CSV table of C-alpha atoms in Angstrom, one decimal:
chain,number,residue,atom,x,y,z
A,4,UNK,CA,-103.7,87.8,116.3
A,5,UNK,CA,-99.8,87.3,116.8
A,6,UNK,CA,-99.6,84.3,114.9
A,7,UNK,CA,-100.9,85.7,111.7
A,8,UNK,CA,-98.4,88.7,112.2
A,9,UNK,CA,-95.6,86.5,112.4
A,10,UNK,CA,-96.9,84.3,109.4
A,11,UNK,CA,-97.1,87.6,107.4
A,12,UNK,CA,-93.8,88.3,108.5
A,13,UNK,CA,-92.1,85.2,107.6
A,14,UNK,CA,-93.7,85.6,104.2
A,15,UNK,CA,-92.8,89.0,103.5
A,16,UNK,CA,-89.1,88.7,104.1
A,17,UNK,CA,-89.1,85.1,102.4
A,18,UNK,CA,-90.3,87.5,99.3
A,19,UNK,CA,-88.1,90.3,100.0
A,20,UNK,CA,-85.1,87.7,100.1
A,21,UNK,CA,-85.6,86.8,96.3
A,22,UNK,CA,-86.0,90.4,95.4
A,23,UNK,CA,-82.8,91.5,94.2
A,24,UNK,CA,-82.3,95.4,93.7
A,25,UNK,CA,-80.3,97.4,91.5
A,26,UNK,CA,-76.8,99.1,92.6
A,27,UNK,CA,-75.5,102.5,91.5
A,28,UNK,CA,-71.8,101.7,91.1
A,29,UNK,CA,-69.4,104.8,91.1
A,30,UNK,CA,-66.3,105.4,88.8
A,31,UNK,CA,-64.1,106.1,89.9
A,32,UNK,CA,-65.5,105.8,93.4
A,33,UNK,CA,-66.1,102.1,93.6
A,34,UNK,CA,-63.9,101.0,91.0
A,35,UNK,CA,-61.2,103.4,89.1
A,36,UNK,CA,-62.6,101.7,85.4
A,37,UNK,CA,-65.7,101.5,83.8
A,38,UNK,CA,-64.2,97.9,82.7
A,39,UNK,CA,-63.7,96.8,86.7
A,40,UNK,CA,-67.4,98.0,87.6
A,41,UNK,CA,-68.7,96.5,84.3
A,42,UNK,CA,-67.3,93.3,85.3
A,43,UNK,CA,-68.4,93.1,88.6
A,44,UNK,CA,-71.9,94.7,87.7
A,45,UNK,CA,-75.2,93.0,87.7
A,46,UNK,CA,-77.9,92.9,85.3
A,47,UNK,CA,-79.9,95.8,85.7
A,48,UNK,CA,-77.5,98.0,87.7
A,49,UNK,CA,-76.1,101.9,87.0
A,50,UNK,CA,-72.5,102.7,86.7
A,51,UNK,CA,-72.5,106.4,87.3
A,52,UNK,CA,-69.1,107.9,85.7
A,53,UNK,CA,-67.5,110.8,86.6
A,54,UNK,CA,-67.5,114.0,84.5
A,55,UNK,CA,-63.4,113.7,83.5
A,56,UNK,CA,-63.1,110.6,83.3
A,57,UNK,CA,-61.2,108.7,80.2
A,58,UNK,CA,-61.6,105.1,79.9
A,59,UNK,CA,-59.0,103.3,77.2
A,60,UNK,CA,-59.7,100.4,74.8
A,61,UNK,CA,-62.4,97.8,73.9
A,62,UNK,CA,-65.3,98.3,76.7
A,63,UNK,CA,-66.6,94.7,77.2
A,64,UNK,CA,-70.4,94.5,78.5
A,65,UNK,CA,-72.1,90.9,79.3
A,66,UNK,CA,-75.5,92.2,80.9
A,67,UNK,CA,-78.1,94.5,81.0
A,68,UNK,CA,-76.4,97.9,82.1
A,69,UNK,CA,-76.8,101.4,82.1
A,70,UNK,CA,-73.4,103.7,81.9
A,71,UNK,CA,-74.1,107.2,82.7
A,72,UNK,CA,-72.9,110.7,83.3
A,73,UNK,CA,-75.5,113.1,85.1
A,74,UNK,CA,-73.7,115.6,86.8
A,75,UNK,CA,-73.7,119.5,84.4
A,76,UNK,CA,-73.6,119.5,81.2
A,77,UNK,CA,-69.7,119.8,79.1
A,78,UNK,CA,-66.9,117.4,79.0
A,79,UNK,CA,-68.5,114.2,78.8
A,80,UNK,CA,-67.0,111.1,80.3
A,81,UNK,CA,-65.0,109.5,77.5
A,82,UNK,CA,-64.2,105.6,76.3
A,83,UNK,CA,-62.0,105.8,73.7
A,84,UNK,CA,-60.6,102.4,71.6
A,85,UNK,CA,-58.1,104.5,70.4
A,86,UNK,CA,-58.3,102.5,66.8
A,87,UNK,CA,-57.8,99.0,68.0
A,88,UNK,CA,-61.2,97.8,67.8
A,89,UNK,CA,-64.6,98.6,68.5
A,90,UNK,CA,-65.7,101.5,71.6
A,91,UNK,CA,-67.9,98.3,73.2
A,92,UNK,CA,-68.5,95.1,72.7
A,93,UNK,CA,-71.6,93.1,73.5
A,94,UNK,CA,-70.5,89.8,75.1
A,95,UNK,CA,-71.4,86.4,72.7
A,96,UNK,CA,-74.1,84.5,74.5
A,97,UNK,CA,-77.4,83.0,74.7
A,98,UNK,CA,-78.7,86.0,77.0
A,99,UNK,CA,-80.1,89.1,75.2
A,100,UNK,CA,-78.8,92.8,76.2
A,101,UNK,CA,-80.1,95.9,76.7
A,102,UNK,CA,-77.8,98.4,77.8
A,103,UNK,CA,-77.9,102.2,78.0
A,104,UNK,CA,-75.6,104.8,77.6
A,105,UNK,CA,-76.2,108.0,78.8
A,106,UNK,CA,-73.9,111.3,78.5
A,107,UNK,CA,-70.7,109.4,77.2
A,108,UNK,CA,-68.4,110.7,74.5
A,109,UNK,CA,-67.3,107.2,72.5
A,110,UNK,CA,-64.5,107.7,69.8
A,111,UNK,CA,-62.1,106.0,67.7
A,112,UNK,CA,-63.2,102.5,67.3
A,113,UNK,CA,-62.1,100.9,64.4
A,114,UNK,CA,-62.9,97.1,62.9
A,115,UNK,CA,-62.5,95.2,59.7
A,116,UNK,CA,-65.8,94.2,59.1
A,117,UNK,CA,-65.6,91.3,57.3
A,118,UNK,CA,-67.9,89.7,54.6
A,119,UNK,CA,-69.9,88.8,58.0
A,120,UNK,CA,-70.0,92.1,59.4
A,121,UNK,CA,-73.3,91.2,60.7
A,122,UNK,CA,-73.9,93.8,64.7
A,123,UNK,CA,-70.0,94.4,63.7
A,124,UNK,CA,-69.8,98.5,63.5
A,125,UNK,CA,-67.0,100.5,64.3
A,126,UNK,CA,-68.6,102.3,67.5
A,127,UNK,CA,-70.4,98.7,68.4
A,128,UNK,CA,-70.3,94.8,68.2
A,129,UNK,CA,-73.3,93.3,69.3
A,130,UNK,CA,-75.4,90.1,68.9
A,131,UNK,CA,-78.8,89.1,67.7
A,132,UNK,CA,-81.2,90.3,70.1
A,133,UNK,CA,-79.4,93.0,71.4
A,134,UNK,CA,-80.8,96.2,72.1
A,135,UNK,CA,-78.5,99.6,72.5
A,136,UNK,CA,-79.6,103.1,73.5
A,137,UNK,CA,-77.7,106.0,73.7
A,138,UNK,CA,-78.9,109.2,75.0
A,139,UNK,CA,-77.1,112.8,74.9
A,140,UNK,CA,-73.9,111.0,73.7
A,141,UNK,CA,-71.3,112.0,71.3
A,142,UNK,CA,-69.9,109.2,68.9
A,143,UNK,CA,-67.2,110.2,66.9
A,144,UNK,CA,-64.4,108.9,64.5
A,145,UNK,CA,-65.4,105.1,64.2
A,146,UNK,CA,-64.7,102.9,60.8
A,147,UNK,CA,-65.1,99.8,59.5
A,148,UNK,CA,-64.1,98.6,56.5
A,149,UNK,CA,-67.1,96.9,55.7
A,150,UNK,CA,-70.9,98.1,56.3
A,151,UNK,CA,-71.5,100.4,59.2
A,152,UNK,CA,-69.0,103.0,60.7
A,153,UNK,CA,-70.6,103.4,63.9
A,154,UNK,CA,-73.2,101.0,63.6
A,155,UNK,CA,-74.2,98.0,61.5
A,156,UNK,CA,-77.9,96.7,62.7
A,157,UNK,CA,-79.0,94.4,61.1
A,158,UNK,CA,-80.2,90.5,62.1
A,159,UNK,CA,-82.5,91.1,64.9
A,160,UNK,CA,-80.5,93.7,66.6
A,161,UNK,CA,-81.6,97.6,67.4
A,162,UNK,CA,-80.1,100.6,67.8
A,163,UNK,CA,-82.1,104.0,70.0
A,164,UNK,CA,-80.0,107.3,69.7
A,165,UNK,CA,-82.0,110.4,71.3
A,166,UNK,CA,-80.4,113.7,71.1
A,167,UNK,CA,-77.0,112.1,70.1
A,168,UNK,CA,-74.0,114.2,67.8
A,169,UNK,CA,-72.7,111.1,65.9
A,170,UNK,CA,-69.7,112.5,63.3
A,171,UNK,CA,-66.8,111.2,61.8
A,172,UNK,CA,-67.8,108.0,61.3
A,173,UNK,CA,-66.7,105.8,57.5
A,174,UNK,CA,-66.5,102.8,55.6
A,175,UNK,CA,-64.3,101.6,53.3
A,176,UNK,CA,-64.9,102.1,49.7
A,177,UNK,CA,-67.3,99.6,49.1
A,178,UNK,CA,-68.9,99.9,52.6
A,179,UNK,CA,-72.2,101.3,52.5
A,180,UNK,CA,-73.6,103.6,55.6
A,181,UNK,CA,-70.7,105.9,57.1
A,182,UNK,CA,-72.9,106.2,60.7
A,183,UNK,CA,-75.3,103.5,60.3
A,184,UNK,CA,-76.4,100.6,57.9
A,185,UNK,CA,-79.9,99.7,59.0
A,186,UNK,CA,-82.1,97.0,59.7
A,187,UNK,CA,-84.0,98.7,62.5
A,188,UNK,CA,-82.8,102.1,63.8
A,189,UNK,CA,-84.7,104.4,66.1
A,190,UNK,CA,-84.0,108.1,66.1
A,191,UNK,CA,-85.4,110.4,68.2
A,192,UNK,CA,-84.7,114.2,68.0
């Protein structure tokens, strides 16, 4: 029967046309920062880095991202706040994240955590809700002052490293965890 093939067609690609897929975006192919392709990325999208790569300051991040390296294994892609703040930060909103990172080197964030320190750790800032994995990365040299040196989780946030060389990291001398201070932290491997 034509008619039902063209109802069933109809329907189909008035489905299809609220389905929206997820983009690999290419640094520095697409865009020449991780910042630019963060900005213009949508929620559940890649950004695939290349292997040399060096991306300077705060890395901002308001959706659900993954940020990866998968070509061979070595020199890992690097973001680096070069001591002026935290390696990422977590957007303030309403909307919960999840983001991934995958094969990235992250170094030399540095905050004053506060008396509110609450998500605030050297390595990461990041709201209630928020959920953070890194895999295969290396997180080195981040402070804060207060609780946390890489990561402060506590409030409803979590934290998943798997197979990750985290070093370097420190308070100040009445901070209390050097790499993490916990209220839920996953560790694999």
């Amino acid at each position: 029967n034509p008619m039902r093939y063209i109802c069933t067609s109809i329907v189909a690609t008035l489905v299809l046309a609220g389905t929206s897929f997820a983009a690999t975006i290419s640094v520095p192919g697409d865009y020449a920062t991780i910042q630019e392709a963060v900005f213009t990325a949508s929620s559940g999208d890649v950004i695939e880095v290349s292997q040399y790569h060096t991306e300077t300051g705060t890395l901002m991040v308001c959706q659900s991202i993954t940020i990866q390296y998968s070509g061979p294994s070595g020199f890992k892609p690097i973001i680096d706040a070069e001591t002026d703040g935290p390696v990422i930060e977590f957007c303030d909103s309403s909307t919960e994240h999840i983001v991934n990172f995958i094969n990235i080197e992250l170094a030399n964030g540095s905050i004053d955590g506060g008396e509110s320190g609450y998500g605030r750790g050297g390595c990461l800032i990041f709201g209630e809700g928020d959920t953070a994995t890194f895999t295969g990365c290396h997180i080195n040299n981040c402070t804060n002052t207060s609780h946390g040196g890489a990561f402060n989780v506590t409030n409803d946030r979590s934290v998943h490293l798997d197979t990750c060389l985290v070093e370097d990291c420190s308070t100040g001398p009445n901070g209390f965890g050097g790499v993490v201070y916990c209220g839920s932290l996953n560790t694999d491997h």
